[in-house]
């Protein structure tokens, strides 16, 4: 098996055409090490949602400015996602993955020790490189570990780390920051990355590169209408999501008037609902990607609008934060599937554009969300979420029926 684009694209299309062979213990160990890495990296990515208020207070900055730690991660990640396969050239993929985990360790430690906002940004930028580099390689590596016919099964296990991080990071971050301080919470993500690096070093086989990569195929896809609509859907919905979700804690504190423990429970509900939404999104996307995109956008718009209108009521806040989590859980399944329909013959190149689109959307969302929260208060970002999610719903009407 190799990790060339054509072979992996074929694997993505035809992975279930034959019965996969039983995995050896070492194969399981290697795949689980990838899942542990996704958990460690995504935990660090989502952690600021639960640390924003104490982080801003400690560094003497506004909550809107503190939210730009998300921008730093995503902005660097967007460039990394586009260039990673070119920059790593023929380096052994195991060495690259272990190196990316080492970078995550250093970046999280720097963020935890940061004495000013710029050092914090530098640490988060390093995390952005580690995140995007890992996801850019993940499908190719999993395909080589388990074989083309089991790539989907392998990726399902790897992305389990994302679901678990979505549940654990914001809620546990809020609790740990309240008990021990936000710096300890940030340092714990360095420990998770160290564990993931150890598992990778012990379990991954040597993975020599089989080919170099070019940007030509990636840029060529941007001329296709289906790809353009898919990228626009990601930009609208994820910009809306991250414009509001980063500032959910200030909203729950200032509007719903919740204490830290109650905020942690609300964020836990968000995470659990996102796992359920992930399953629902997969089933709906298989049935009708157009419908799935419309439902995902509509649910997020309704959840954000309800919080704006009635979020002062505790029961309403808990219910619609969970609904928002459900919609967010659908999005990582529905949005990439929607984009891939525009390039069924070039799924990996489309995947690169998908990662870039997500990271750009996170950056834009954090920037605009920070501006809005500083000028219009905690309700402002959620209003922006409502508008952009509703716009995505309208865009879904332009998608081809499937």
GROMACS .gro file of C-alpha atoms in nm:
model
  402
    1UNK     CA    1   0.000   0.000   0.000
    2UNK     CA    2   0.113   0.353  -0.069
    3UNK     CA    3  -0.023   0.694   0.018
    4UNK     CA    4  -0.052   0.833  -0.333
    5UNK     CA    5  -0.353   1.050  -0.401
    6UNK     CA    6  -0.505   0.828  -0.667
    7UNK     CA    7  -0.487   0.512  -0.459
    8UNK     CA    8  -0.627   0.676  -0.149
    9UNK     CA    9  -0.910   0.837  -0.343
   10UNK     CA   10  -0.999   0.495  -0.481
   11UNK     CA   11  -0.982   0.358  -0.128
   12UNK     CA   12  -1.215   0.628  -0.002
   13UNK     CA   13  -1.470   0.536  -0.269
   14UNK     CA   14  -1.440   0.159  -0.262
   15UNK     CA   15  -1.325   0.073   0.089
   16UNK     CA   16  -1.623  -0.153   0.159
   17UNK     CA   17  -1.608  -0.360  -0.157
   18UNK     CA   18  -1.422  -0.644   0.016
   19UNK     CA   19  -1.420  -0.794   0.362
   20UNK     CA   20  -1.140  -0.630   0.564
   21UNK     CA   21  -0.883  -0.859   0.716
   22UNK     CA   22  -0.874  -0.897   1.094
   23UNK     CA   23  -0.644  -0.645   1.257
   24UNK     CA   24  -0.341  -0.757   1.452
   25UNK     CA   25  -0.278  -0.632   1.805
   26UNK     CA   26  -0.012  -0.392   1.673
   27UNK     CA   27  -0.253  -0.254   1.415
   28UNK     CA   28  -0.506  -0.182   1.689
   29UNK     CA   29  -0.232  -0.023   1.898
   30UNK     CA   30  -0.124   0.199   1.608
   31UNK     CA   31  -0.477   0.313   1.525
   32UNK     CA   32  -0.551   0.384   1.890
   33UNK     CA   33  -0.233   0.592   1.907
   34UNK     CA   34  -0.376   0.804   1.626
   35UNK     CA   35  -0.703   0.836   1.819
   36UNK     CA   36  -0.508   0.942   2.128
   37UNK     CA   37  -0.331   1.206   1.920
   38UNK     CA   38  -0.656   1.344   1.784
   39UNK     CA   39  -0.792   1.359   2.140
   40UNK     CA   40  -0.483   1.543   2.267
   41UNK     CA   41  -0.474   1.795   1.983
   42UNK     CA   42  -0.845   1.869   1.971
   43UNK     CA   43  -0.861   1.897   2.351
   44UNK     CA   44  -0.599   2.170   2.330
   45UNK     CA   45  -0.786   2.335   2.042
   46UNK     CA   46  -1.121   2.349   2.225
   47UNK     CA   47  -0.980   2.429   2.569
   48UNK     CA   48  -1.009   2.813   2.542
   49UNK     CA   49  -1.390   2.785   2.533
   50UNK     CA   50  -1.376   2.692   2.901
   51UNK     CA   51  -1.083   2.918   2.999
   52UNK     CA   52  -1.168   3.246   2.830
   53UNK     CA   53  -1.281   3.448   3.132
   54UNK     CA   54  -0.998   3.361   3.375
   55UNK     CA   55  -0.741   3.379   3.095
   56UNK     CA   56  -0.850   3.731   2.999
   57UNK     CA   57  -0.855   3.841   3.364
   58UNK     CA   58  -0.506   3.706   3.435
   59UNK     CA   59  -0.345   3.859   3.125
   60UNK     CA   60  -0.524   4.191   3.165
   61UNK     CA   61  -0.701   4.177   2.828
   62UNK     CA   62  -1.063   4.176   2.713
   63UNK     CA   63  -1.249   3.851   2.652
   64UNK     CA   64  -1.270   3.946   2.284
   65UNK     CA   65  -0.892   3.977   2.266
   66UNK     CA   66  -0.843   3.652   2.456
   67UNK     CA   67  -1.064   3.481   2.199
   68UNK     CA   68  -0.800   3.552   1.937
   69UNK     CA   69  -0.600   3.256   2.068
   70UNK     CA   70  -0.842   3.060   1.851
   71UNK     CA   71  -0.754   3.283   1.557
   72UNK     CA   72  -0.383   3.215   1.599
   73UNK     CA   73  -0.435   2.840   1.597
   74UNK     CA   74  -0.664   2.846   1.296
   75UNK     CA   75  -0.475   3.102   1.086
   76UNK     CA   76  -0.148   2.914   1.104
   77UNK     CA   77  -0.337   2.589   1.059
   78UNK     CA   78  -0.496   2.708   0.735
   79UNK     CA   79  -0.157   2.770   0.575
   80UNK     CA   80  -0.017   2.447   0.716
   81UNK     CA   81  -0.308   2.244   0.577
   82UNK     CA   82  -0.242   2.377   0.229
   83UNK     CA   83   0.135   2.332   0.233
   84UNK     CA   84   0.199   2.041   0.470
   85UNK     CA   85   0.215   1.764   0.210
   86UNK     CA   86   0.457   1.973   0.003
   87UNK     CA   87   0.677   2.080   0.294
   88UNK     CA   88   0.729   1.735   0.444
   89UNK     CA   89   0.843   1.601   0.107
   90UNK     CA   90   0.984   1.249   0.148
   91UNK     CA   91   1.025   1.252   0.525
   92UNK     CA   92   0.918   0.935   0.702
   93UNK     CA   93   0.555   0.985   0.805
   94UNK     CA   94   0.609   0.828   1.147
   95UNK     CA   95   0.886   1.077   1.220
   96UNK     CA   96   0.661   1.362   1.105
   97UNK     CA   97   0.372   1.253   1.329
   98UNK     CA   98   0.596   1.210   1.633
   99UNK     CA   99   0.751   1.550   1.558
  100UNK     CA  100   0.407   1.712   1.537
  101UNK     CA  101   0.319   1.570   1.879
  102UNK     CA  102   0.646   1.708   2.018
  103UNK     CA  103   0.554   2.047   1.871
  104UNK     CA  104   0.214   2.026   2.045
  105UNK     CA  105   0.387   1.956   2.377
  106UNK     CA  106   0.612   2.259   2.344
  107UNK     CA  107   0.333   2.484   2.222
  108UNK     CA  108   0.101   2.394   2.509
  109UNK     CA  109   0.377   2.446   2.765
  110UNK     CA  110   0.457   2.786   2.616
  111UNK     CA  111   0.089   2.884   2.630
  112UNK     CA  112   0.063   2.769   2.992
  113UNK     CA  113   0.370   2.973   3.094
  114UNK     CA  114   0.290   3.280   2.882
  115UNK     CA  115   0.333   3.606   3.072
  116UNK     CA  116   0.171   3.817   2.802
  117UNK     CA  117  -0.076   3.784   2.518
  118UNK     CA  118   0.187   3.757   2.243
  119UNK     CA  119   0.359   3.456   2.397
  120UNK     CA  120   0.019   3.294   2.434
  121UNK     CA  121  -0.049   3.358   2.065
  122UNK     CA  122   0.288   3.208   1.970
  123UNK     CA  123   0.210   2.892   2.163
  124UNK     CA  124  -0.131   2.860   2.001
  125UNK     CA  125   0.021   2.914   1.656
  126UNK     CA  126   0.247   2.615   1.713
  127UNK     CA  127  -0.057   2.410   1.806
  128UNK     CA  128  -0.216   2.514   1.476
  129UNK     CA  129   0.077   2.365   1.284
  130UNK     CA  130   0.053   2.040   1.480
  131UNK     CA  131  -0.323   2.013   1.430
  132UNK     CA  132  -0.334   2.074   1.058
  133UNK     CA  133  -0.026   1.865   0.988
  134UNK     CA  134  -0.180   1.572   1.172
  135UNK     CA  135  -0.516   1.592   0.992
  136UNK     CA  136  -0.349   1.638   0.654
  137UNK     CA  137  -0.167   1.306   0.703
  138UNK     CA  138  -0.430   1.111   0.897
  139UNK     CA  139  -0.623   0.948   0.612
  140UNK     CA  140  -0.308   0.842   0.426
  141UNK     CA  141  -0.150   0.699   0.740
  142UNK     CA  142  -0.463   0.511   0.850
  143UNK     CA  143  -0.500   0.364   0.500
  144UNK     CA  144  -0.146   0.230   0.520
  145UNK     CA  145  -0.201   0.091   0.869
  146UNK     CA  146  -0.527  -0.097   0.808
  147UNK     CA  147  -0.556  -0.130   0.429
  148UNK     CA  148  -0.781   0.039   0.178
  149UNK     CA  149  -1.083  -0.176   0.260
  150UNK     CA  150  -1.080  -0.071   0.626
  151UNK     CA  151  -0.992   0.298   0.593
  152UNK     CA  152  -1.339   0.412   0.697
  153UNK     CA  153  -1.335   0.192   1.006
  154UNK     CA  154  -0.990   0.319   1.100
  155UNK     CA  155  -1.086   0.684   1.059
  156UNK     CA  156  -1.400   0.629   1.266
  157UNK     CA  157  -1.177   0.523   1.556
  158UNK     CA  158  -0.938   0.815   1.504
  159UNK     CA  159  -1.221   1.068   1.500
  160UNK     CA  160  -1.359   0.918   1.821
  161UNK     CA  161  -1.082   1.120   1.983
  162UNK     CA  162  -1.242   1.435   1.844
  163UNK     CA  163  -1.583   1.348   1.992
  164UNK     CA  164  -1.435   1.271   2.332
  165UNK     CA  165  -1.233   1.594   2.327
  166UNK     CA  166  -1.543   1.793   2.234
  167UNK     CA  167  -1.713   1.656   2.546
  168UNK     CA  168  -1.421   1.677   2.786
  169UNK     CA  169  -1.213   1.982   2.695
  170UNK     CA  170  -1.451   2.278   2.746
  171UNK     CA  171  -1.625   2.142   3.057
  172UNK     CA  172  -1.314   2.002   3.226
  173UNK     CA  173  -1.120   2.312   3.129
  174UNK     CA  174  -1.377   2.531   3.302
  175UNK     CA  175  -1.367   2.318   3.619
  176UNK     CA  176  -0.989   2.280   3.633
  177UNK     CA  177  -0.935   2.651   3.571
  178UNK     CA  178  -1.170   2.728   3.860
  179UNK     CA  179  -0.995   2.481   4.095
  180UNK     CA  180  -0.629   2.510   3.993
  181UNK     CA  181  -0.608   2.796   3.742
  182UNK     CA  182  -0.620   2.815   3.363
  183UNK     CA  183  -0.244   2.761   3.333
  184UNK     CA  184  -0.266   2.418   3.495
  185UNK     CA  185  -0.552   2.329   3.261
  186UNK     CA  186  -0.339   2.433   2.963
  187UNK     CA  187  -0.038   2.240   3.092
  188UNK     CA  188  -0.246   1.923   3.118
  189UNK     CA  189  -0.294   1.926   2.741
  190UNK     CA  190   0.086   1.910   2.708
  191UNK     CA  191   0.071   1.593   2.917
  192UNK     CA  192  -0.192   1.446   2.685
  193UNK     CA  193   0.028   1.525   2.384
  194UNK     CA  194   0.326   1.360   2.554
  195UNK     CA  195   0.124   1.043   2.611
  196UNK     CA  196   0.012   1.046   2.246
  197UNK     CA  197   0.371   1.090   2.128
  198UNK     CA  198   0.485   0.795   2.338
  199UNK     CA  199   0.208   0.576   2.196
  200UNK     CA  200   0.301   0.679   1.841
  201UNK     CA  201   0.669   0.605   1.896
  202UNK     CA  202   0.589   0.260   2.035
  203UNK     CA  203   0.316   0.151   1.796
  204UNK     CA  204   0.351   0.313   1.455
  205UNK     CA  205   0.555   0.118   1.200
  206UNK     CA  206   0.804   0.298   0.984
  207UNK     CA  207   0.611   0.486   0.715
  208UNK     CA  208   0.849   0.597   0.439
  209UNK     CA  209   0.709   0.846   0.190
  210UNK     CA  210   0.626   0.702  -0.149
  211UNK     CA  211   0.573   1.022  -0.344
  212UNK     CA  212   0.607   1.399  -0.335
  213UNK     CA  213   0.300   1.620  -0.364
  214UNK     CA  214   0.200   1.928  -0.563
  215UNK     CA  215  -0.048   2.209  -0.506
  216UNK     CA  216  -0.161   2.207  -0.868
  217UNK     CA  217  -0.440   1.952  -0.825
  218UNK     CA  218  -0.570   2.128  -0.515
  219UNK     CA  219  -0.595   2.469  -0.680
  220UNK     CA  220  -0.747   2.321  -0.994
  221UNK     CA  221  -1.048   2.199  -0.795
  222UNK     CA  222  -1.147   2.550  -0.691
  223UNK     CA  223  -1.284   2.607  -1.041
  224UNK     CA  224  -1.562   2.353  -0.990
  225UNK     CA  225  -1.902   2.488  -0.887
  226UNK     CA  226  -1.974   2.202  -0.648
  227UNK     CA  227  -1.644   2.260  -0.470
  228UNK     CA  228  -1.707   2.635  -0.456
  229UNK     CA  229  -2.050   2.582  -0.296
  230UNK     CA  230  -1.906   2.328  -0.055
  231UNK     CA  231  -1.630   2.564   0.056
  232UNK     CA  232  -1.877   2.851   0.092
  233UNK     CA  233  -2.103   2.637   0.312
  234UNK     CA  234  -1.808   2.559   0.540
  235UNK     CA  235  -1.703   2.923   0.556
  236UNK     CA  236  -2.053   3.049   0.641
  237UNK     CA  237  -2.157   2.787   0.894
  238UNK     CA  238  -1.823   2.747   1.072
  239UNK     CA  239  -1.761   3.122   1.082
  240UNK     CA  240  -2.101   3.155   1.245
  241UNK     CA  241  -2.034   2.871   1.487
  242UNK     CA  242  -1.697   2.994   1.607
  243UNK     CA  243  -1.809   3.357   1.618
  244UNK     CA  244  -2.056   3.253   1.886
  245UNK     CA  245  -1.934   2.933   2.052
  246UNK     CA  246  -1.604   3.080   2.171
  247UNK     CA  247  -1.807   3.332   2.371
  248UNK     CA  248  -2.069   3.095   2.512
  249UNK     CA  249  -1.909   3.105   2.858
  250UNK     CA  250  -1.930   3.487   2.884
  251UNK     CA  251  -2.291   3.463   2.763
  252UNK     CA  252  -2.382   3.204   3.026
  253UNK     CA  253  -2.209   3.412   3.295
  254UNK     CA  254  -2.346   3.753   3.201
  255UNK     CA  255  -2.690   3.673   3.059
  256UNK     CA  256  -2.796   3.342   3.216
  257UNK     CA  257  -2.600   3.425   3.537
  258UNK     CA  258  -2.465   3.071   3.583
  259UNK     CA  259  -2.186   2.972   3.823
  260UNK     CA  260  -1.877   2.784   3.701
  261UNK     CA  261  -2.014   2.440   3.790
  262UNK     CA  262  -2.338   2.504   3.599
  263UNK     CA  263  -2.144   2.637   3.299
  264UNK     CA  264  -1.937   2.318   3.298
  265UNK     CA  265  -2.259   2.113   3.294
  266UNK     CA  266  -2.396   2.318   3.006
  267UNK     CA  267  -2.075   2.268   2.808
  268UNK     CA  268  -2.084   1.897   2.891
  269UNK     CA  269  -2.436   1.883   2.748
  270UNK     CA  270  -2.302   2.054   2.435
  271UNK     CA  271  -2.035   1.787   2.399
  272UNK     CA  272  -2.263   1.489   2.455
  273UNK     CA  273  -2.518   1.629   2.209
  274UNK     CA  274  -2.241   1.677   1.951
  275UNK     CA  275  -2.159   1.304   1.963
  276UNK     CA  276  -2.526   1.220   1.899
  277UNK     CA  277  -2.532   1.478   1.620
  278UNK     CA  278  -2.228   1.317   1.462
  279UNK     CA  279  -2.413   0.986   1.428
  280UNK     CA  280  -2.730   1.154   1.303
  281UNK     CA  281  -2.536   1.366   1.055
  282UNK     CA  282  -2.370   1.060   0.902
  283UNK     CA  283  -2.700   0.885   0.846
  284UNK     CA  284  -2.872   1.193   0.706
  285UNK     CA  285  -2.581   1.278   0.474
  286UNK     CA  286  -2.601   0.931   0.319
  287UNK     CA  287  -2.973   0.980   0.254
  288UNK     CA  288  -2.967   1.338   0.123
  289UNK     CA  289  -2.670   1.572   0.158
  290UNK     CA  290  -2.885   1.869   0.056
  291UNK     CA  291  -3.134   1.798   0.334
  292UNK     CA  292  -2.857   1.726   0.582
  293UNK     CA  293  -2.690   2.061   0.515
  294UNK     CA  294  -3.020   2.247   0.547
  295UNK     CA  295  -3.110   2.074   0.874
  296UNK     CA  296  -2.766   2.131   1.024
  297UNK     CA  297  -2.776   2.502   0.944
  298UNK     CA  298  -3.137   2.543   1.057
  299UNK     CA  299  -3.077   2.376   1.394
  300UNK     CA  300  -2.775   2.596   1.465
  301UNK     CA  301  -2.965   2.910   1.365
  302UNK     CA  302  -3.264   2.818   1.584
  303UNK     CA  303  -3.040   2.735   1.882
  304UNK     CA  304  -2.847   3.063   1.863
  305UNK     CA  305  -3.161   3.271   1.808
  306UNK     CA  306  -3.339   3.107   2.102
  307UNK     CA  307  -3.043   3.186   2.326
  308UNK     CA  308  -3.048   3.549   2.213
  309UNK     CA  309  -3.422   3.581   2.279
  310UNK     CA  310  -3.470   3.363   2.589
  311UNK     CA  311  -3.121   3.272   2.711
  312UNK     CA  312  -3.171   3.445   3.047
  313UNK     CA  313  -3.382   3.145   3.151
  314UNK     CA  314  -3.166   2.860   3.281
  315UNK     CA  315  -3.374   2.578   3.132
  316UNK     CA  316  -3.381   2.744   2.792
  317UNK     CA  317  -3.007   2.805   2.803
  318UNK     CA  318  -2.929   2.441   2.882
  319UNK     CA  319  -3.168   2.309   2.617
  320UNK     CA  320  -3.049   2.528   2.332
  321UNK     CA  321  -2.679   2.502   2.416
  322UNK     CA  322  -2.733   2.126   2.376
  323UNK     CA  323  -2.922   2.177   2.048
  324UNK     CA  324  -2.631   2.388   1.927
  325UNK     CA  325  -2.399   2.101   2.021
  326UNK     CA  326  -2.615   1.859   1.823
  327UNK     CA  327  -2.591   2.082   1.513
  328UNK     CA  328  -2.217   2.123   1.560
  329UNK     CA  329  -2.181   1.745   1.582
  330UNK     CA  330  -2.355   1.709   1.246
  331UNK     CA  331  -2.137   1.970   1.079
  332UNK     CA  332  -1.800   1.784   1.064
  333UNK     CA  333  -1.976   1.497   0.884
  334UNK     CA  334  -2.215   1.694   0.663
  335UNK     CA  335  -1.984   1.974   0.548
  336UNK     CA  336  -1.693   1.757   0.423
  337UNK     CA  337  -1.937   1.514   0.259
  338UNK     CA  338  -2.105   1.805   0.085
  339UNK     CA  339  -1.772   1.936  -0.043
  340UNK     CA  340  -1.655   1.593  -0.157
  341UNK     CA  341  -1.963   1.557  -0.379
  342UNK     CA  342  -1.810   1.829  -0.595
  343UNK     CA  343  -1.490   1.628  -0.651
  344UNK     CA  344  -1.557   1.253  -0.633
  345UNK     CA  345  -1.251   1.191  -0.849
  346UNK     CA  346  -1.011   1.389  -0.625
  347UNK     CA  347  -1.115   1.330  -0.267
  348UNK     CA  348  -0.778   1.399  -0.104
  349UNK     CA  349  -0.731   1.728  -0.285
  350UNK     CA  350  -1.085   1.820  -0.184
  351UNK     CA  351  -0.994   1.723   0.171
  352UNK     CA  352  -0.710   1.974   0.172
  353UNK     CA  353  -0.951   2.248   0.066
  354UNK     CA  354  -1.190   2.132   0.336
  355UNK     CA  355  -0.926   2.169   0.610
  356UNK     CA  356  -0.824   2.511   0.480
  357UNK     CA  357  -1.188   2.622   0.468
  358UNK     CA  358  -1.248   2.510   0.825
  359UNK     CA  359  -0.939   2.688   0.954
  360UNK     CA  360  -1.013   3.010   0.767
  361UNK     CA  361  -1.370   3.001   0.901
  362UNK     CA  362  -1.242   2.953   1.258
  363UNK     CA  363  -1.008   3.251   1.215
  364UNK     CA  364  -1.275   3.479   1.070
  365UNK     CA  365  -1.528   3.369   1.330
  366UNK     CA  366  -1.295   3.441   1.620
  367UNK     CA  367  -1.197   3.784   1.481
  368UNK     CA  368  -1.553   3.899   1.416
  369UNK     CA  369  -1.681   3.736   1.733
  370UNK     CA  370  -1.417   3.917   1.937
  371UNK     CA  371  -1.502   4.251   1.780
  372UNK     CA  372  -1.874   4.201   1.834
  373UNK     CA  373  -1.845   4.086   2.197
  374UNK     CA  374  -1.625   4.385   2.284
  375UNK     CA  375  -1.859   4.636   2.119
  376UNK     CA  376  -2.205   4.484   2.162
  377UNK     CA  377  -2.178   4.250   2.461
  378UNK     CA  378  -2.219   3.876   2.505
  379UNK     CA  379  -2.541   3.859   2.299
  380UNK     CA  380  -2.375   4.004   1.987
  381UNK     CA  381  -2.172   3.698   1.876
  382UNK     CA  382  -2.476   3.472   1.905
  383UNK     CA  383  -2.672   3.709   1.682
  384UNK     CA  384  -2.395   3.680   1.423
  385UNK     CA  385  -2.416   3.300   1.453
  386UNK     CA  386  -2.789   3.315   1.382
  387UNK     CA  387  -2.744   3.522   1.066
  388UNK     CA  388  -2.462   3.314   0.918
  389UNK     CA  389  -2.625   2.980   1.000
  390UNK     CA  390  -2.949   3.097   0.840
  391UNK     CA  391  -2.750   3.204   0.533
  392UNK     CA  392  -2.602   2.853   0.512
  393UNK     CA  393  -2.955   2.712   0.519
  394UNK     CA  394  -3.042   2.930   0.222
  395UNK     CA  395  -2.726   2.812   0.044
  396UNK     CA  396  -2.838   2.453   0.093
  397UNK     CA  397  -3.120   2.520  -0.153
  398UNK     CA  398  -2.855   2.569  -0.424
  399UNK     CA  399  -2.698   2.229  -0.362
  400UNK     CA  400  -2.773   1.956  -0.618
  401UNK     CA  401  -3.027   1.699  -0.505
  402UNK     CA  402  -2.884   1.362  -0.405
   0.00000   0.00000   0.00000
